[in-house]
């Protein structure tokens, strides 16, 4: 109990700001072409773990694509271990679009600026600050804590969590649950209401490549077998398709709790329940669940031809598809119908959807940790529209939750900052995150 009261020391609150800023300054841009080099950031983390007496292991599948794994022994050797993971890579950022250079890590007016401030070098820094605080205070968690700082999350994860799960499963021995990004951030749907959505599910990844074949020829001639036209027709159908509602247990729980907070009684299993009507009633809070009541397919890339007066014999498109649990066969059948006979499709990258229990002791402890430091806040479960490294670690039987706690001001749009311009995080939010993580990890 004394450890719980004491909490992280003041050095941890200073370090989380420093670590976030300095990690941002290490450019780990992942463009998806294999040119990212996470090693400098991995070495930065490893040095600070080692300085706290925590032995890090650096692992690479590809030179420069470095991962860090470390284990902190718990006081109860019979307890199951907990995985805490975060990725070191970030998506690209164009300095011309930003008001502050995206890799400056500038701390100004109580805010840390730069790419990775919320996705997710902030969480990397918070975890690092917490475990170093434990070392200074002589604190040990109840269960083993396995730390993993991964490469390549923003692309295929083949050099990161996928590599660790396939090749180094022994490092995660005993781990049954994990926490990582995209959860426990404050969301303000209306004045006076603060929500903290904790992720207990992720939609599956179904990135597709579409290929249309046709008859090559001169651009001035009639061509009824034009590959570009065939592809464009298929892409248009896919982009316009409205997928049917498919409610998962996590989404049902989210809808029920969000409705209750607004005094709306619902039964998501009722025969005539209309989720779209409810979403309209929920107002801004609907943003937490609207992307996850259906599958989705968004065209993102097109490629065809090499000269304006030449009709190419082939055209290619890429689709960002996302699937809910149990809908994989339906998804494939629908894609066959939407692409039609003249366009082939295949999975470019595929990961299964995840679902974690929201009625578990773990979720209850996650909820309690947040509400301890914001008693007026309301924790709700939700499903991520995208995905994280938890998909790869699930192959080891590890159940994942999105839990990267931040208390943000109402005028800061957390969702818009993900992969957005002028990504930033308030210092106060980092301090909140350190306190919440410290409390949860010791009570887990």
Tab-separated table of C-alpha atoms in Angstrom:
chain	number	residue	atom	x	y	z
A	1	UNK	CA	0.000	0.000	0.000
A	2	UNK	CA	2.872	2.386	0.817
A	3	UNK	CA	4.200	2.040	-2.725
A	4	UNK	CA	0.791	2.897	-4.164
A	5	UNK	CA	0.583	6.058	-2.058
A	6	UNK	CA	4.121	7.118	-2.921
A	7	UNK	CA	3.697	6.907	-6.687
A	8	UNK	CA	6.361	7.962	-9.196
A	9	UNK	CA	9.007	10.378	-7.965
A	10	UNK	CA	9.441	13.911	-9.291
A	11	UNK	CA	12.405	12.792	-11.372
A	12	UNK	CA	10.068	10.535	-13.350
A	13	UNK	CA	7.844	13.522	-14.156
A	14	UNK	CA	10.848	15.425	-15.464
A	15	UNK	CA	12.254	12.435	-17.332
A	16	UNK	CA	9.059	11.649	-19.240
A	17	UNK	CA	9.188	15.096	-20.850
A	18	UNK	CA	12.894	14.790	-21.638
A	19	UNK	CA	12.540	11.269	-23.026
A	20	UNK	CA	9.556	12.179	-25.209
A	21	UNK	CA	11.372	15.190	-26.615
A	22	UNK	CA	14.654	13.392	-27.233
A	23	UNK	CA	13.005	10.353	-28.819
A	24	UNK	CA	11.116	12.661	-31.197
A	25	UNK	CA	14.450	14.186	-32.253
A	26	UNK	CA	15.606	10.757	-33.398
A	27	UNK	CA	14.077	10.512	-36.876
A	28	UNK	CA	12.653	7.008	-37.223
A	29	UNK	CA	10.401	7.670	-40.198
A	30	UNK	CA	8.942	4.483	-41.651
A	31	UNK	CA	7.850	4.969	-45.279
A	32	UNK	CA	7.190	1.293	-45.736
A	33	UNK	CA	10.040	0.713	-48.164
A	34	UNK	CA	12.486	-0.774	-45.686
A	35	UNK	CA	14.670	2.309	-45.313
A	36	UNK	CA	13.703	3.077	-41.702
A	37	UNK	CA	16.423	2.702	-39.076
A	38	UNK	CA	15.110	2.421	-35.541
A	39	UNK	CA	18.490	1.476	-34.073
A	40	UNK	CA	19.416	4.952	-32.696
A	41	UNK	CA	16.105	5.111	-30.812
A	42	UNK	CA	16.502	1.512	-29.634
A	43	UNK	CA	19.992	2.266	-28.317
A	44	UNK	CA	18.645	5.359	-26.553
A	45	UNK	CA	16.038	3.248	-24.744
A	46	UNK	CA	18.467	0.409	-24.011
A	47	UNK	CA	21.026	2.765	-22.458
A	48	UNK	CA	18.443	4.199	-20.073
A	49	UNK	CA	17.128	0.789	-19.110
A	50	UNK	CA	20.651	-0.457	-18.433
A	51	UNK	CA	21.415	2.600	-16.329
A	52	UNK	CA	18.462	1.613	-14.120
A	53	UNK	CA	19.739	-1.944	-13.727
A	54	UNK	CA	17.278	-3.416	-16.236
A	55	UNK	CA	19.094	-5.644	-18.726
A	56	UNK	CA	18.005	-4.932	-22.325
A	57	UNK	CA	18.311	-7.299	-25.268
A	58	UNK	CA	18.658	-5.770	-28.739
A	59	UNK	CA	17.354	-7.880	-31.622
A	60	UNK	CA	17.331	-7.360	-35.393
A	61	UNK	CA	15.920	-9.232	-38.335
A	62	UNK	CA	17.334	-6.614	-40.707
A	63	UNK	CA	20.387	-4.476	-39.894
A	64	UNK	CA	19.289	-1.213	-38.323
A	65	UNK	CA	15.697	-2.369	-37.670
A	66	UNK	CA	16.273	-2.829	-33.965
A	67	UNK	CA	13.944	-4.040	-31.210
A	68	UNK	CA	14.534	-3.862	-27.455
A	69	UNK	CA	13.178	-6.451	-25.002
A	70	UNK	CA	13.698	-6.513	-21.232
A	71	UNK	CA	12.099	-8.313	-18.290
A	72	UNK	CA	11.512	-6.884	-14.823
A	73	UNK	CA	11.040	-9.749	-12.339
A	74	UNK	CA	7.946	-9.576	-10.148
A	75	UNK	CA	7.591	-10.476	-6.491
A	76	UNK	CA	5.192	-13.368	-7.213
A	77	UNK	CA	6.923	-16.026	-9.345
A	78	UNK	CA	3.617	-17.873	-9.810
A	79	UNK	CA	1.871	-14.873	-11.382
A	80	UNK	CA	1.409	-14.597	-15.128
A	81	UNK	CA	3.618	-12.029	-16.829
A	82	UNK	CA	2.392	-8.785	-18.400
A	83	UNK	CA	3.702	-7.429	-21.707
A	84	UNK	CA	4.060	-3.656	-22.093
A	85	UNK	CA	4.967	-2.730	-25.655
A	86	UNK	CA	5.430	0.330	-27.815
A	87	UNK	CA	6.858	0.979	-31.257
A	88	UNK	CA	9.804	3.223	-32.060
A	89	UNK	CA	8.996	4.074	-35.689
A	90	UNK	CA	6.767	6.915	-36.870
A	91	UNK	CA	4.930	7.825	-40.059
A	92	UNK	CA	6.417	10.462	-42.411
A	93	UNK	CA	6.005	14.174	-41.735
A	94	UNK	CA	6.531	17.050	-44.176
A	95	UNK	CA	8.197	19.975	-42.333
A	96	UNK	CA	6.634	22.433	-44.794
A	97	UNK	CA	3.172	21.577	-43.433
A	98	UNK	CA	4.064	21.994	-39.748
A	99	UNK	CA	4.257	25.129	-37.606
A	100	UNK	CA	7.094	23.491	-35.637
A	101	UNK	CA	9.645	21.156	-37.224
A	102	UNK	CA	8.281	17.622	-36.776
A	103	UNK	CA	11.585	16.284	-35.454
A	104	UNK	CA	12.503	19.200	-33.197
A	105	UNK	CA	10.988	17.733	-30.043
A	106	UNK	CA	10.465	21.332	-28.968
A	107	UNK	CA	8.937	21.909	-25.540
A	108	UNK	CA	7.008	25.172	-25.671
A	109	UNK	CA	4.232	26.583	-23.495
A	110	UNK	CA	3.834	23.302	-21.643
A	111	UNK	CA	3.547	21.198	-24.815
A	112	UNK	CA	5.944	18.734	-26.481
A	113	UNK	CA	5.829	19.043	-30.276
A	114	UNK	CA	6.809	16.577	-32.969
A	115	UNK	CA	6.112	13.383	-34.856
A	116	UNK	CA	5.545	10.619	-32.340
A	117	UNK	CA	4.249	12.880	-29.564
A	118	UNK	CA	1.085	10.747	-29.428
A	119	UNK	CA	1.977	7.853	-31.776
A	120	UNK	CA	3.769	6.670	-29.801
A	121	UNK	CA	7.029	7.955	-28.397
A	122	UNK	CA	5.057	9.483	-25.547
A	123	UNK	CA	4.057	6.009	-24.313
A	124	UNK	CA	7.612	4.753	-24.866
A	125	UNK	CA	8.828	7.592	-22.661
A	126	UNK	CA	6.143	7.106	-20.005
A	127	UNK	CA	6.988	3.439	-19.549
A	128	UNK	CA	10.694	4.219	-19.436
A	129	UNK	CA	10.136	6.917	-16.810
A	130	UNK	CA	7.993	4.611	-14.664
A	131	UNK	CA	10.397	1.678	-14.547
A	132	UNK	CA	13.371	3.946	-13.833
A	133	UNK	CA	11.386	5.450	-10.959
A	134	UNK	CA	10.838	1.945	-9.610
A	135	UNK	CA	14.574	1.272	-9.737
A	136	UNK	CA	15.348	4.431	-7.766
A	137	UNK	CA	12.720	3.618	-5.135
A	138	UNK	CA	13.423	-0.099	-4.913
A	139	UNK	CA	9.933	-1.022	-6.116
A	140	UNK	CA	9.075	-4.321	-7.774
A	141	UNK	CA	5.771	-5.167	-9.465
A	142	UNK	CA	3.753	-8.187	-8.388
A	143	UNK	CA	4.055	-9.947	-11.728
A	144	UNK	CA	6.907	-10.018	-14.242
A	145	UNK	CA	6.758	-7.061	-16.609
A	146	UNK	CA	8.173	-7.685	-20.087
A	147	UNK	CA	9.022	-4.502	-21.976
A	148	UNK	CA	9.176	-4.516	-25.772
A	149	UNK	CA	10.148	-1.504	-27.873
A	150	UNK	CA	9.537	-2.544	-31.454
A	151	UNK	CA	10.495	-1.607	-34.987
A	152	UNK	CA	8.293	-1.518	-38.085
A	153	UNK	CA	4.838	-1.163	-36.526
A	154	UNK	CA	3.899	1.515	-39.056
A	155	UNK	CA	4.364	-0.936	-41.936
A	156	UNK	CA	4.228	-4.736	-41.935
A	157	UNK	CA	5.762	-5.414	-38.474
A	158	UNK	CA	7.953	-8.037	-40.185
A	159	UNK	CA	11.069	-6.457	-38.676
A	160	UNK	CA	9.367	-5.752	-35.361
A	161	UNK	CA	6.705	-7.559	-33.381
A	162	UNK	CA	6.231	-10.171	-36.091
A	163	UNK	CA	9.922	-11.043	-35.960
A	164	UNK	CA	9.866	-11.145	-32.156
A	165	UNK	CA	6.769	-13.336	-32.015
A	166	UNK	CA	8.072	-15.835	-34.589
A	167	UNK	CA	11.744	-15.944	-33.723
A	168	UNK	CA	12.006	-14.968	-30.054
A	169	UNK	CA	8.865	-16.271	-28.394
A	170	UNK	CA	10.931	-17.428	-25.412
A	171	UNK	CA	11.447	-13.814	-24.341
A	172	UNK	CA	7.694	-13.547	-23.727
A	173	UNK	CA	7.347	-16.743	-21.734
A	174	UNK	CA	4.520	-16.507	-19.224
A	175	UNK	CA	2.949	-13.413	-20.781
A	176	UNK	CA	-0.830	-13.747	-21.022
A	177	UNK	CA	-1.863	-10.096	-21.367
A	178	UNK	CA	-0.413	-6.922	-22.797
A	179	UNK	CA	-1.012	-3.188	-22.968
A	180	UNK	CA	0.039	-0.709	-25.615
A	181	UNK	CA	-1.155	2.283	-27.636
A	182	UNK	CA	-4.493	3.833	-28.540
A	183	UNK	CA	-6.496	3.748	-25.351
A	184	UNK	CA	-7.247	5.615	-22.108
A	185	UNK	CA	-6.923	9.042	-23.752
A	186	UNK	CA	-9.460	11.632	-22.667
A	187	UNK	CA	-12.278	12.433	-25.082
A	188	UNK	CA	-14.726	15.283	-24.555
A	189	UNK	CA	-17.962	14.700	-26.514
A	190	UNK	CA	-19.716	17.585	-24.768
A	191	UNK	CA	-18.936	20.201	-22.097
A	192	UNK	CA	-18.621	18.632	-18.673
A	193	UNK	CA	-18.212	15.064	-19.932
A	194	UNK	CA	-14.850	13.328	-20.108
A	195	UNK	CA	-14.573	9.825	-21.527
A	196	UNK	CA	-11.559	7.519	-21.413
A	197	UNK	CA	-11.981	4.810	-24.085
A	198	UNK	CA	-9.890	1.721	-23.359
A	199	UNK	CA	-9.381	-0.518	-26.380
A	200	UNK	CA	-10.532	-4.099	-25.966
A	201	UNK	CA	-10.593	-4.947	-29.654
A	202	UNK	CA	-9.057	-4.191	-33.026
A	203	UNK	CA	-10.491	-4.617	-36.472
A	204	UNK	CA	-8.543	-6.973	-38.697
A	205	UNK	CA	-6.233	-5.717	-41.426
A	206	UNK	CA	-7.057	-6.625	-45.023
A	207	UNK	CA	-4.822	-4.596	-47.331
A	208	UNK	CA	-5.620	-5.534	-50.905
A	209	UNK	CA	-4.001	-5.273	-54.321
A	210	UNK	CA	-6.367	-5.042	-57.291
A	211	UNK	CA	-5.099	-5.768	-60.790
A	212	UNK	CA	-7.085	-5.115	-63.953
A	213	UNK	CA	-5.938	-6.524	-67.293
A	214	UNK	CA	-6.974	-5.244	-70.676
A	215	UNK	CA	-5.868	-4.660	-74.248
A	216	UNK	CA	-3.023	-2.226	-74.691
A	217	UNK	CA	-3.327	0.214	-77.550
A	218	UNK	CA	-3.211	3.740	-78.905
A	219	UNK	CA	-5.044	6.366	-76.838
A	220	UNK	CA	-6.859	7.664	-79.910
A	221	UNK	CA	-8.550	4.341	-80.705
A	222	UNK	CA	-11.771	2.880	-79.327
A	223	UNK	CA	-10.887	0.285	-76.703
A	224	UNK	CA	-13.609	-1.685	-74.956
A	225	UNK	CA	-11.045	-3.679	-72.961
A	226	UNK	CA	-9.383	-0.692	-71.253
A	227	UNK	CA	-7.642	-1.827	-68.057
A	228	UNK	CA	-7.882	1.649	-66.517
A	229	UNK	CA	-11.626	1.802	-67.052
A	230	UNK	CA	-12.121	-1.681	-65.640
A	231	UNK	CA	-10.079	-0.827	-62.591
A	232	UNK	CA	-11.799	2.531	-62.097
A	233	UNK	CA	-15.216	0.870	-62.191
A	234	UNK	CA	-14.181	-1.664	-59.551
A	235	UNK	CA	-12.561	0.964	-57.322
A	236	UNK	CA	-15.675	3.111	-57.557
A	237	UNK	CA	-17.909	0.202	-56.516
A	238	UNK	CA	-15.635	-0.669	-53.605
A	239	UNK	CA	-15.393	2.906	-52.389
A	240	UNK	CA	-19.178	3.374	-52.520
A	241	UNK	CA	-20.075	0.051	-50.918
A	242	UNK	CA	-21.861	0.306	-47.564
A	243	UNK	CA	-20.980	-2.728	-45.510
A	244	UNK	CA	-23.671	-4.305	-43.319
A	245	UNK	CA	-23.702	-3.786	-39.556
A	246	UNK	CA	-21.854	-6.466	-37.613
A	247	UNK	CA	-21.723	-5.772	-33.868
A	248	UNK	CA	-18.989	-7.396	-31.774
A	249	UNK	CA	-19.199	-7.848	-27.981
A	250	UNK	CA	-16.845	-4.907	-27.403
A	251	UNK	CA	-18.818	-2.606	-29.691
A	252	UNK	CA	-22.084	-3.670	-28.025
A	253	UNK	CA	-20.571	-2.871	-24.620
A	254	UNK	CA	-19.367	0.510	-25.881
A	255	UNK	CA	-22.773	1.402	-27.318
A	256	UNK	CA	-24.532	0.354	-24.117
A	257	UNK	CA	-22.261	2.408	-21.848
A	258	UNK	CA	-22.259	5.487	-24.093
A	259	UNK	CA	-26.040	5.374	-24.329
A	260	UNK	CA	-26.406	5.003	-20.549
A	261	UNK	CA	-24.261	8.093	-19.971
A	262	UNK	CA	-26.834	10.039	-21.977
A	263	UNK	CA	-29.825	8.431	-20.287
A	264	UNK	CA	-30.702	6.275	-23.292
A	265	UNK	CA	-31.815	2.702	-22.637
A	266	UNK	CA	-30.971	0.254	-25.417
A	267	UNK	CA	-30.901	-3.444	-26.133
A	268	UNK	CA	-28.356	-4.114	-28.878
A	269	UNK	CA	-29.752	-7.627	-29.301
A	270	UNK	CA	-33.323	-6.465	-29.939
A	271	UNK	CA	-34.608	-7.515	-33.415
A	272	UNK	CA	-35.272	-3.957	-34.550
A	273	UNK	CA	-32.268	-2.269	-32.949
A	274	UNK	CA	-30.961	0.357	-35.390
A	275	UNK	CA	-27.363	1.279	-34.658
A	276	UNK	CA	-27.384	4.219	-37.060
A	277	UNK	CA	-30.318	5.819	-35.241
A	278	UNK	CA	-28.455	5.423	-31.953
A	279	UNK	CA	-25.255	6.891	-33.394
A	280	UNK	CA	-27.194	10.001	-34.402
A	281	UNK	CA	-28.470	10.337	-30.832
A	282	UNK	CA	-25.003	9.927	-29.340
A	283	UNK	CA	-23.705	13.010	-31.116
A	284	UNK	CA	-19.911	13.542	-30.953
A	285	UNK	CA	-19.515	10.441	-28.745
A	286	UNK	CA	-20.499	8.345	-31.764
A	287	UNK	CA	-17.020	8.962	-33.190
A	288	UNK	CA	-15.674	6.332	-30.799
A	289	UNK	CA	-17.753	3.526	-32.286
A	290	UNK	CA	-19.007	4.587	-35.725
A	291	UNK	CA	-15.916	3.262	-37.586
A	292	UNK	CA	-16.241	-0.162	-35.957
A	293	UNK	CA	-19.856	-1.205	-36.494
A	294	UNK	CA	-19.004	-2.349	-40.028
A	295	UNK	CA	-16.140	-3.575	-42.171
A	296	UNK	CA	-14.597	-0.937	-44.413
A	297	UNK	CA	-12.741	-0.717	-47.729
A	298	UNK	CA	-11.075	2.548	-48.707
A	299	UNK	CA	-9.191	2.914	-52.018
A	300	UNK	CA	-5.826	4.530	-51.303
A	301	UNK	CA	-3.454	4.109	-54.271
A	302	UNK	CA	-3.718	3.877	-58.081
A	303	UNK	CA	-1.066	3.108	-60.692
A	304	UNK	CA	-1.431	2.708	-64.454
A	305	UNK	CA	0.201	3.673	-67.694
A	306	UNK	CA	3.395	5.437	-68.686
A	307	UNK	CA	2.291	7.839	-71.428
A	308	UNK	CA	-0.832	9.883	-72.032
A	309	UNK	CA	-1.518	8.514	-75.502
A	310	UNK	CA	-0.928	4.849	-74.636
A	311	UNK	CA	-3.663	2.694	-73.134
A	312	UNK	CA	-1.885	0.343	-70.730
A	313	UNK	CA	-2.537	-3.375	-70.606
A	314	UNK	CA	-2.616	-3.380	-66.816
A	315	UNK	CA	-3.776	-1.097	-63.997
A	316	UNK	CA	-3.273	-1.565	-60.238
A	317	UNK	CA	-4.998	-0.206	-57.143
A	318	UNK	CA	-4.548	-0.675	-53.417
A	319	UNK	CA	-7.343	-0.866	-50.885
A	320	UNK	CA	-7.143	-0.392	-47.117
A	321	UNK	CA	-9.628	-2.977	-45.884
A	322	UNK	CA	-10.575	-3.550	-42.240
A	323	UNK	CA	-12.605	-6.468	-40.944
A	324	UNK	CA	-14.506	-7.331	-37.788
A	325	UNK	CA	-14.166	-10.722	-36.072
A	326	UNK	CA	-16.017	-13.510	-37.846
A	327	UNK	CA	-16.572	-11.585	-41.092
A	328	UNK	CA	-13.579	-12.838	-43.079
A	329	UNK	CA	-15.533	-15.131	-45.414
A	330	UNK	CA	-18.210	-12.499	-45.985
A	331	UNK	CA	-15.499	-9.973	-46.774
A	332	UNK	CA	-13.910	-12.221	-49.411
A	333	UNK	CA	-17.236	-13.015	-51.077
A	334	UNK	CA	-18.120	-9.333	-51.231
A	335	UNK	CA	-14.785	-8.427	-52.780
A	336	UNK	CA	-15.341	-11.051	-55.482
A	337	UNK	CA	-18.666	-9.404	-56.281
A	338	UNK	CA	-17.405	-5.829	-56.201
A	339	UNK	CA	-14.320	-6.390	-58.333
A	340	UNK	CA	-16.193	-8.294	-61.013
A	341	UNK	CA	-14.840	-10.653	-63.694
A	342	UNK	CA	-12.221	-8.300	-65.155
A	343	UNK	CA	-10.315	-7.408	-61.989
A	344	UNK	CA	-8.273	-9.736	-59.803
A	345	UNK	CA	-7.701	-9.080	-56.117
A	346	UNK	CA	-5.395	-10.529	-53.482
A	347	UNK	CA	-4.346	-9.797	-49.930
A	348	UNK	CA	-1.246	-7.640	-49.765
A	349	UNK	CA	-1.154	-7.817	-45.959
A	350	UNK	CA	-3.590	-9.573	-43.676
A	351	UNK	CA	-4.049	-9.741	-39.894
A	352	UNK	CA	-6.914	-11.153	-37.884
A	353	UNK	CA	-9.226	-9.018	-35.767
A	354	UNK	CA	-8.800	-9.060	-31.985
A	355	UNK	CA	-11.325	-9.147	-29.163
A	356	UNK	CA	-10.442	-8.937	-25.456
A	357	UNK	CA	-12.965	-9.389	-22.627
A	358	UNK	CA	-14.364	-6.198	-21.106
A	359	UNK	CA	-15.774	-8.016	-18.080
A	360	UNK	CA	-12.340	-9.244	-16.993
A	361	UNK	CA	-10.402	-8.372	-13.803
A	362	UNK	CA	-7.774	-6.789	-16.060
A	363	UNK	CA	-10.217	-4.356	-17.635
A	364	UNK	CA	-11.553	-3.524	-14.174
A	365	UNK	CA	-8.039	-2.654	-12.989
A	366	UNK	CA	-7.374	-0.553	-16.076
A	367	UNK	CA	-10.614	1.306	-15.407
A	368	UNK	CA	-9.746	1.802	-11.738
A	369	UNK	CA	-6.288	3.172	-12.531
A	370	UNK	CA	-7.711	5.895	-14.769
A	371	UNK	CA	-10.587	6.808	-12.484
A	372	UNK	CA	-8.233	7.025	-9.495
A	373	UNK	CA	-6.574	10.048	-11.093
A	374	UNK	CA	-9.693	11.468	-12.747
A	375	UNK	CA	-12.682	10.509	-10.561
A	376	UNK	CA	-15.034	12.543	-12.759
A	377	UNK	CA	-13.987	10.703	-15.908
A	378	UNK	CA	-15.915	7.800	-17.430
A	379	UNK	CA	-14.030	4.790	-18.777
A	380	UNK	CA	-15.721	3.041	-21.693
A	381	UNK	CA	-14.579	0.073	-23.803
A	382	UNK	CA	-14.083	0.500	-27.519
A	383	UNK	CA	-12.682	-1.231	-30.581
A	384	UNK	CA	-9.880	0.336	-32.582
A	385	UNK	CA	-10.721	1.012	-36.208
A	386	UNK	CA	-7.122	0.181	-37.096
A	387	UNK	CA	-4.578	-2.078	-35.447
A	388	UNK	CA	-1.377	-2.356	-33.440
A	389	UNK	CA	1.452	-4.755	-32.667
A	390	UNK	CA	-0.995	-6.575	-30.389
A	391	UNK	CA	-2.043	-8.570	-33.452
A	392	UNK	CA	1.419	-10.087	-33.751
A	393	UNK	CA	1.769	-10.775	-30.033
A	394	UNK	CA	-1.665	-12.428	-30.023
A	395	UNK	CA	-0.001	-15.300	-31.880
A	396	UNK	CA	1.716	-16.069	-28.572
A	397	UNK	CA	-1.612	-16.218	-26.749
A	398	UNK	CA	-1.276	-12.691	-25.370
A	399	UNK	CA	-4.541	-10.775	-24.957
A	400	UNK	CA	-4.015	-7.103	-25.734
A	401	UNK	CA	-5.593	-3.888	-24.467
A	402	UNK	CA	-5.054	-0.378	-25.781
A	403	UNK	CA	-3.930	1.594	-22.740
A	404	UNK	CA	-1.736	4.652	-23.198
A	405	UNK	CA	-3.276	7.065	-20.686
A	406	UNK	CA	-3.416	10.799	-21.387
A	407	UNK	CA	-5.617	13.517	-19.898
A	408	UNK	CA	-5.934	16.065	-22.682
A	409	UNK	CA	-7.618	19.481	-22.791
A	410	UNK	CA	-11.032	19.586	-24.506
A	411	UNK	CA	-9.707	21.630	-27.437
A	412	UNK	CA	-7.007	19.118	-28.383
A	413	UNK	CA	-8.299	16.561	-30.897
A	414	UNK	CA	-6.387	13.383	-30.131
A	415	UNK	CA	-7.751	11.528	-33.146
A	416	UNK	CA	-6.681	14.266	-35.558
A	417	UNK	CA	-3.130	14.205	-34.195
A	418	UNK	CA	-2.601	10.537	-35.119
A	419	UNK	CA	-0.610	10.659	-38.375
A	420	UNK	CA	-1.639	14.332	-38.591
A	421	UNK	CA	0.082	17.699	-38.806
A	422	UNK	CA	1.411	19.489	-35.687
A	423	UNK	CA	1.326	16.364	-33.540
A	424	UNK	CA	1.853	17.365	-29.909
A	425	UNK	CA	1.195	16.355	-26.319
A	426	UNK	CA	0.824	18.539	-23.206
A	427	UNK	CA	3.350	18.046	-20.420
A	428	UNK	CA	0.458	17.678	-17.959
A	429	UNK	CA	-0.893	14.801	-20.066
A	430	UNK	CA	2.450	13.003	-19.846
A	431	UNK	CA	2.504	13.450	-16.069
A	432	UNK	CA	-1.009	12.028	-15.846
A	433	UNK	CA	0.051	9.063	-17.964
A	434	UNK	CA	3.068	8.320	-15.774
A	435	UNK	CA	0.931	8.323	-12.628
A	436	UNK	CA	-1.765	6.105	-14.139
A	437	UNK	CA	0.709	3.630	-15.634
A	438	UNK	CA	2.699	3.456	-12.413
A	439	UNK	CA	-0.460	2.671	-10.422
A	440	UNK	CA	-1.798	0.100	-12.885
A	441	UNK	CA	1.462	-1.751	-13.434
A	442	UNK	CA	1.974	-2.185	-9.701
A	443	UNK	CA	-1.622	-3.266	-9.084
A	444	UNK	CA	-1.873	-5.560	-12.146
